[in-house]
CSV table of C-alpha atoms and ligand atoms in Angstrom, one decimal:
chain,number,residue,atom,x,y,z
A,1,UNK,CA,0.0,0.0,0.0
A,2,UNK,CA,0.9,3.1,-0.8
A,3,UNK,CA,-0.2,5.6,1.8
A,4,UNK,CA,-2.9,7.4,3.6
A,5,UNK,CA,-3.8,10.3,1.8
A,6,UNK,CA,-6.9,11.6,3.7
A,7,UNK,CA,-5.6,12.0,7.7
A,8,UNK,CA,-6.4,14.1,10.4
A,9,UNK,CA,-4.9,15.5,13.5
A,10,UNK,CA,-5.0,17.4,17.3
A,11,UNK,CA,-5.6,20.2,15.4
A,12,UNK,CA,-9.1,19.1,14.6
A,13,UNK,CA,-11.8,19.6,16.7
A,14,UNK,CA,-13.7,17.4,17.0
A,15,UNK,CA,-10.8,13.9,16.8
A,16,UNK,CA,-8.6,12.7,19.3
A,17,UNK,CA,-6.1,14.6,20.7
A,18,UNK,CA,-3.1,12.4,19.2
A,19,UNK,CA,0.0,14.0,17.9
A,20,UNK,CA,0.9,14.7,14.5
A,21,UNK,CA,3.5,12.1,15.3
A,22,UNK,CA,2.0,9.4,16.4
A,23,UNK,CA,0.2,9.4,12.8
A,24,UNK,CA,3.4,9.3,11.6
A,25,UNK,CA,4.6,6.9,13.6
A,26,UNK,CA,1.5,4.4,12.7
A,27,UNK,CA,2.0,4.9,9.4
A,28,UNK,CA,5.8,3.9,9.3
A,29,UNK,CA,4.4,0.7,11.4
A,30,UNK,CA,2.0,-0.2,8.7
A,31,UNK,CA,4.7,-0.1,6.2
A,32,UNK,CA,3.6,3.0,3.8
A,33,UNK,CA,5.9,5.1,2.6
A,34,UNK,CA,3.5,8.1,1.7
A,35,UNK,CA,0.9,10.5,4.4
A,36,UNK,CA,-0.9,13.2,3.6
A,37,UNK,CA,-2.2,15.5,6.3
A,38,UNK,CA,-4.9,17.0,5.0
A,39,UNK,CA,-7.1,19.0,8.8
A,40,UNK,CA,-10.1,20.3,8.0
A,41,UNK,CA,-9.0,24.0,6.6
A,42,UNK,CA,-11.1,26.8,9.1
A,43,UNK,CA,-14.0,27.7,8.1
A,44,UNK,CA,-14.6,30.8,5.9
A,45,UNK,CA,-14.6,34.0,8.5
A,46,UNK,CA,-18.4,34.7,7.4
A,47,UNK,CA,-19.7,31.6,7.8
A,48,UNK,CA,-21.2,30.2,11.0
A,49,UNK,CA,-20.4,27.1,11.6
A,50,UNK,CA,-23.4,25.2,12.2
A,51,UNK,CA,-22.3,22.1,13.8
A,52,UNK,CA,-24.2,22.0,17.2
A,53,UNK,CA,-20.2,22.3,19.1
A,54,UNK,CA,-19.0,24.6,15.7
A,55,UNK,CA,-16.5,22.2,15.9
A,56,UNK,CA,-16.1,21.1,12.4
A,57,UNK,CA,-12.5,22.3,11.3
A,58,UNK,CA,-9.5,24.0,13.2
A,59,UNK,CA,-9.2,26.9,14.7
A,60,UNK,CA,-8.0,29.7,12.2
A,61,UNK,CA,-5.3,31.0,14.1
A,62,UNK,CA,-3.5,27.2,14.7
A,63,UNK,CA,-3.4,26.8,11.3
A,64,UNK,CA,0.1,28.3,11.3
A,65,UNK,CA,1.1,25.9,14.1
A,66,UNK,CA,0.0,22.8,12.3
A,67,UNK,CA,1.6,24.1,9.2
A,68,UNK,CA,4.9,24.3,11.2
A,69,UNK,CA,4.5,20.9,12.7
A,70,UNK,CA,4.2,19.4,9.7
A,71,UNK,CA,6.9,20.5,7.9
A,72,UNK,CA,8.9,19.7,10.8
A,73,UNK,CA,7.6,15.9,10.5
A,74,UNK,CA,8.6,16.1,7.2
A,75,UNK,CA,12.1,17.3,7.7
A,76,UNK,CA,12.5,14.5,10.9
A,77,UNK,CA,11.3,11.3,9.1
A,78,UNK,CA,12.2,12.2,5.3
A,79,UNK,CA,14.5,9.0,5.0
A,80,UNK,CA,10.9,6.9,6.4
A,81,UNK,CA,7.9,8.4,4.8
A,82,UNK,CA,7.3,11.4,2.7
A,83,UNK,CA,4.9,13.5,4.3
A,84,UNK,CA,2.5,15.7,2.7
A,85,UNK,CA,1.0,18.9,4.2
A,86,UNK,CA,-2.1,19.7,2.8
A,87,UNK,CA,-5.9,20.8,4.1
A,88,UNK,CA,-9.7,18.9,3.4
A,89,UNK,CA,-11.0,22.2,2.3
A,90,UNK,CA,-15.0,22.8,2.4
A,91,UNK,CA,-16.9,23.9,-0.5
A,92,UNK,CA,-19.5,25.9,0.3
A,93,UNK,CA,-21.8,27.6,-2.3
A,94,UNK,CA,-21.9,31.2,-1.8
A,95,UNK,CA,-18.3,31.1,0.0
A,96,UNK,CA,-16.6,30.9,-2.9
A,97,UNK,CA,-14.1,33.6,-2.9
A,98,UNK,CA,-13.2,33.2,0.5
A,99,UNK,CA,-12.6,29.8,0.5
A,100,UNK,CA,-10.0,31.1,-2.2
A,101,UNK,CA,-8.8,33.9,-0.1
A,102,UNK,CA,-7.3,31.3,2.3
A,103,UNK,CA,-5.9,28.8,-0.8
A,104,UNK,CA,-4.3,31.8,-2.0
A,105,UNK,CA,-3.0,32.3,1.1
A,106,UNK,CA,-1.8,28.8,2.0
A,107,UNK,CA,-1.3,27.1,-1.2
A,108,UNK,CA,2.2,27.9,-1.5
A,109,UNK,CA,2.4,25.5,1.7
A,110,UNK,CA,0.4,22.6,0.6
A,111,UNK,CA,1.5,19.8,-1.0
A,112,UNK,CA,-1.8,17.8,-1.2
A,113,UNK,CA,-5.7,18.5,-0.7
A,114,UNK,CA,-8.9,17.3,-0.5
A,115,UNK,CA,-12.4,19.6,-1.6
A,116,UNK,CA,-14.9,18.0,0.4
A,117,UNK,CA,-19.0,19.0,0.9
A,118,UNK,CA,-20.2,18.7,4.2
A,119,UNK,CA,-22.3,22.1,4.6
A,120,UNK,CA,-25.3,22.3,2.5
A,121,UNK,CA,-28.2,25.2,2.7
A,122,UNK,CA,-31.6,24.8,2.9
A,123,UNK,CA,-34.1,26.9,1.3
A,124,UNK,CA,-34.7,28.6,4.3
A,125,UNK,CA,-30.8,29.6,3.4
A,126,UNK,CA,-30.1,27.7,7.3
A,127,UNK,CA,-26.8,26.0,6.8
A,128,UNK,CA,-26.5,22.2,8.2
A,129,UNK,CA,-23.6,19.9,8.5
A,130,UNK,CA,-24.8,16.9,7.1
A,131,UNK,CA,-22.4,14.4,8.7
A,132,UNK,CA,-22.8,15.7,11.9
A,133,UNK,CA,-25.2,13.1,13.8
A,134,UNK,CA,-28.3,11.4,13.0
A,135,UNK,CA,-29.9,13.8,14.6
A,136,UNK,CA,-28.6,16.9,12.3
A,137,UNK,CA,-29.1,15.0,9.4
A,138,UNK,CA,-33.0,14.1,10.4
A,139,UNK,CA,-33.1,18.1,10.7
A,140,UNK,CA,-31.5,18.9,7.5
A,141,UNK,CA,-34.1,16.7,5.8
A,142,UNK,CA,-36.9,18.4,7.4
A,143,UNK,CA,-35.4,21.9,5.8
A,144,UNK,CA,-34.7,20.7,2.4
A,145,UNK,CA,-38.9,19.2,2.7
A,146,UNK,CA,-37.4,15.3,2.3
A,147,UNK,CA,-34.9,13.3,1.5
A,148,UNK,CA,-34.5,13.3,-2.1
A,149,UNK,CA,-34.0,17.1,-2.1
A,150,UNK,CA,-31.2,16.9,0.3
A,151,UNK,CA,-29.5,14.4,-1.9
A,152,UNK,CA,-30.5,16.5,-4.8
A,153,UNK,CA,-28.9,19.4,-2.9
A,154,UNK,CA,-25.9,17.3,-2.0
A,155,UNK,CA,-24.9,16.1,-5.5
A,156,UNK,CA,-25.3,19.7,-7.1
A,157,UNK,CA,-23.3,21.1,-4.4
A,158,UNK,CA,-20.4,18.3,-5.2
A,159,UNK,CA,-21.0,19.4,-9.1
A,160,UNK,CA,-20.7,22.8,-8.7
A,161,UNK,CA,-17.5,22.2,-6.1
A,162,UNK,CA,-15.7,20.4,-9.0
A,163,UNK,CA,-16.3,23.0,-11.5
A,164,UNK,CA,-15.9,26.2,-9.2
A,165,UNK,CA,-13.0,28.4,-9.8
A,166,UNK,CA,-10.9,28.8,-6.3
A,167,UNK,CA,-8.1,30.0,-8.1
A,168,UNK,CA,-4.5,28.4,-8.7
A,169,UNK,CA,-4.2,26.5,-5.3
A,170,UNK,CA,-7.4,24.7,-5.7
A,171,UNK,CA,-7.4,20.6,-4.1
A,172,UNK,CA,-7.4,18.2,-7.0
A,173,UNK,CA,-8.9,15.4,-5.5
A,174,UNK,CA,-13.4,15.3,-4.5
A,175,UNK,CA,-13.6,14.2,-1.2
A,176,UNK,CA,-16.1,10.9,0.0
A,177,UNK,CA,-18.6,11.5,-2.7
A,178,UNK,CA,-21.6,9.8,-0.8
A,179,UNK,CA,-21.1,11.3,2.3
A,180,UNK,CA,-24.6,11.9,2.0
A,181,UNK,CA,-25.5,8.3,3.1
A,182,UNK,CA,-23.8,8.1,6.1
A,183,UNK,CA,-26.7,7.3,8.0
A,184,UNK,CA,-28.3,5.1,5.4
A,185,UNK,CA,-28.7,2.7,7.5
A,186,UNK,CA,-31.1,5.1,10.0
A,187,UNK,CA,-32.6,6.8,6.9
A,188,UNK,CA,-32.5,4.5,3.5
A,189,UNK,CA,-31.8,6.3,0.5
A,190,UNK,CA,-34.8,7.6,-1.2
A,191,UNK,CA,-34.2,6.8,-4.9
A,192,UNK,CA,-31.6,5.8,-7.4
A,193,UNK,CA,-28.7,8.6,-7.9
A,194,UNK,CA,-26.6,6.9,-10.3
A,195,UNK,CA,-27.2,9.5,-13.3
A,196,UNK,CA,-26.0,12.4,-10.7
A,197,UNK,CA,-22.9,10.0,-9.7
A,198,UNK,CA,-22.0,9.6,-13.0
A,199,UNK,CA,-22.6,12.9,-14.0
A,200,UNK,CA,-20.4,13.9,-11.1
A,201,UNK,CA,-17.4,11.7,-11.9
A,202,UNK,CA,-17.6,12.4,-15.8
A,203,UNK,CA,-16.9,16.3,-14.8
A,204,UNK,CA,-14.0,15.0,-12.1
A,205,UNK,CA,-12.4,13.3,-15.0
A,206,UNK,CA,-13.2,16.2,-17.1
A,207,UNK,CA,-11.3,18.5,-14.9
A,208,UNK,CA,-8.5,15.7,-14.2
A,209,UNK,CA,-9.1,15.8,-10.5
A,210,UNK,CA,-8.9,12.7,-8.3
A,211,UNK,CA,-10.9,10.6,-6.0
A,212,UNK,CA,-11.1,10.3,-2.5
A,213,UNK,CA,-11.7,6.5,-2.2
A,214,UNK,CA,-12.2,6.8,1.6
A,215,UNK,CA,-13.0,3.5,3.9
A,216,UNK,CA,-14.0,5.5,6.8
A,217,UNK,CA,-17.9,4.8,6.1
A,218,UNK,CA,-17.2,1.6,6.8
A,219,UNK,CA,-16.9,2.2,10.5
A,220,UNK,CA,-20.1,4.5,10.8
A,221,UNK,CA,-22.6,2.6,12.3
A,222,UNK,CA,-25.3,3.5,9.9
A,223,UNK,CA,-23.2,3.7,6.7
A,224,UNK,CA,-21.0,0.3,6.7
A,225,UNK,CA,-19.4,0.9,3.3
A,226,UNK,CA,-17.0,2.5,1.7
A,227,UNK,CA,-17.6,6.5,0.4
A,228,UNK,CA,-18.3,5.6,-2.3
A,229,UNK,CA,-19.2,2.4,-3.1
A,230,UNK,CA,-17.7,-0.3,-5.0
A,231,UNK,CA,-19.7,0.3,-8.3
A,232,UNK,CA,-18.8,4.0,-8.2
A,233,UNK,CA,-15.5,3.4,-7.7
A,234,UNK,CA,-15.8,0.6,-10.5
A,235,UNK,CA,-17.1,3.7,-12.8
A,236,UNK,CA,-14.3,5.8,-11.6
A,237,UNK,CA,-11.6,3.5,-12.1
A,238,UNK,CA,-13.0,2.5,-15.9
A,239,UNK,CA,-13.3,6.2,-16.7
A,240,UNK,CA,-10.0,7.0,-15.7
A,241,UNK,CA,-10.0,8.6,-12.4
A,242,UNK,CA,-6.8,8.1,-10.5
A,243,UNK,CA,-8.5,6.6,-7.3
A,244,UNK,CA,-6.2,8.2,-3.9
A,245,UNK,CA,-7.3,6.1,-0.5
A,246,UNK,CA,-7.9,7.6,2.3
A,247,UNK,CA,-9.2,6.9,6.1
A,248,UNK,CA,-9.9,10.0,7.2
A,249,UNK,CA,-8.9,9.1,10.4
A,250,UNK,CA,-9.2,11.4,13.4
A,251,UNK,CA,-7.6,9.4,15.9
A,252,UNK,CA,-3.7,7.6,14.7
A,253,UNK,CA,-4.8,4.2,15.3
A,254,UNK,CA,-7.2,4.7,12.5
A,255,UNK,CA,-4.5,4.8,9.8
A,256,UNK,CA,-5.0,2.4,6.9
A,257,UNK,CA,-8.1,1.4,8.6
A,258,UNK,CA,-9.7,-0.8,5.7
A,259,UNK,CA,-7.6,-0.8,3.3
A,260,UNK,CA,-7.8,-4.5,3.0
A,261,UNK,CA,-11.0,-4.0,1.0
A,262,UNK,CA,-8.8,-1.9,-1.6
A,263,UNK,CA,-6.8,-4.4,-2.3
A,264,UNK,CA,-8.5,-4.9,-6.1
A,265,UNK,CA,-8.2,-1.4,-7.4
A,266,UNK,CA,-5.2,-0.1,-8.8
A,267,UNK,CA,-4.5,3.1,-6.7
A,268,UNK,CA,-2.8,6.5,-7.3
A,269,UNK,CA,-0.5,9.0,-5.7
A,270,UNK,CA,-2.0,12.4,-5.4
A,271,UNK,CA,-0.7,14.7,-7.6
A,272,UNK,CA,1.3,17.3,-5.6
A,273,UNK,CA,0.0,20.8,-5.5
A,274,UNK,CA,2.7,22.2,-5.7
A,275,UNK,CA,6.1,21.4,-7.1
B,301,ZN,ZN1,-13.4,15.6,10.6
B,302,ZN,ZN1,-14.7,15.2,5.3
């Protein structure tokens, strides 16, 4: 196996409080030779976080701290594993430019990153974090009037995240594509969104971004597969998507978690951000 390319850290808020290091550390143990740090990015300065705890990403003003961690990581363990510094940025519709204002800003540092949906608004214009809990997810599709809106809502969101312009520093790979059925289990999904899937990963390959292949749904008690699903990733792999795998991991023991079930696709090294 390659790597982990999807990992997070103490920086986040809502993980465990293990060190940068002791990712490193588990990754070395599993044998990889490539991690990618890639903590939520903080939230656009507008925006409220609507996460009951508003403790989806890290804090702005660590962000220079981790930044500095990592490279120093990177410097210590260069002859063991080669560690990429990167963010999971959110896309959020309407916070377009200053989700650029920060990639502008920290690009330059990045070597890797994710573009990831996980705050969607209602027609109300209320803002939910759909991954949240059950519980927030139950309220979200009370706003959007159902299910199939919010899914509708979801995959548009996703679409218009791969084809927004964030300028030069903007993450290459889509992250966990049906994060919207993590609680599948609690709340089946309400129709068949192939034709939005496949839309969705024609315009990835259009735009020659990657795929987060991430096994972390497989742990969620309601989800129990991975984001996405093997016949996506089946599409994704046929069209010519380089597939990355990630665990999103919050916690160090978490690295590689389920990799074993990605043991039949051919997988990919990000392509670094910058050179
Ligand atoms: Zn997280
Ligand atoms: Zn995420």
């Amino acid at each position: 196996m390659l790597g982990d390319f999807h990992v997070h850290t103490q920086y986040c808020q809502h993980g465990a409080d293990d060190k940068m290091e002791a990712y490193v550390l588990q990754a070395i143990e599993k044998g990889f030779t490539h991690l990618s740090f890639t903590e939520h990015a903080p939230l656009p300065e507008s925006f409220t976080d609507p996460a009951p705890h508003r403790d989806s990403t890290m804090d702005r003003n660590k962000v220079e701290a981790y930044v500095m961690e990592g490279k120093a990581l990177q410097k210590q363990y260069k002859n063991d594993l080669q560690i990429n510094i990167g963010f999971e940025v959110d896309y959020i519709r309407g916070y377009e430019q200053e989700t650029q204002t920060f990639l502008d800003m920290y690009g330059p540092e990045m070597d890797d990153g994710i573009l990831s949906v996980h705050m969607l608004q209602a027609p109300d214009k209320s803002f939910f974090c759909i991954d949240y809990s059950e519980e927030e997810f139950e309220r979200a599709a009370d706003a959007f009037g159902g299910l199939t809106p919010l899914y509708k809502a979801y995959y548009g969101s996703l679409q218009a995240s791969v084809e927004a312009d964030l300028g030069h520093f903007k993450p290459k790979r889509i992250g966990h594509i049906t994060l919207v059925q993590k609680f599948q289990l609690a709340y089946p999904k309400p129709a068949d969104f192939s034709k939005e899937q496949h839309l969705l990963l024609d315009l990835i390959k259009n735009k020659g971004y990657e795929l987060d292949v991430n096994t972390a749904g497989l742990y969620k008690a309601f989800c129990k597969e991975i984001y996405p699903p093997a016949e996506l990733i089946a599409y994704a792999a046929k069209t010519g998507i380089p597939l990355v795998p990630g665990s999103d991991s919050h916690a160090a023991g978490g690295i590689g978690k389920g990799f074993e079930y990605l043991s039949d696709y051919s997988l990919h090294l990000p392509q670094r951000l910058t050179l």
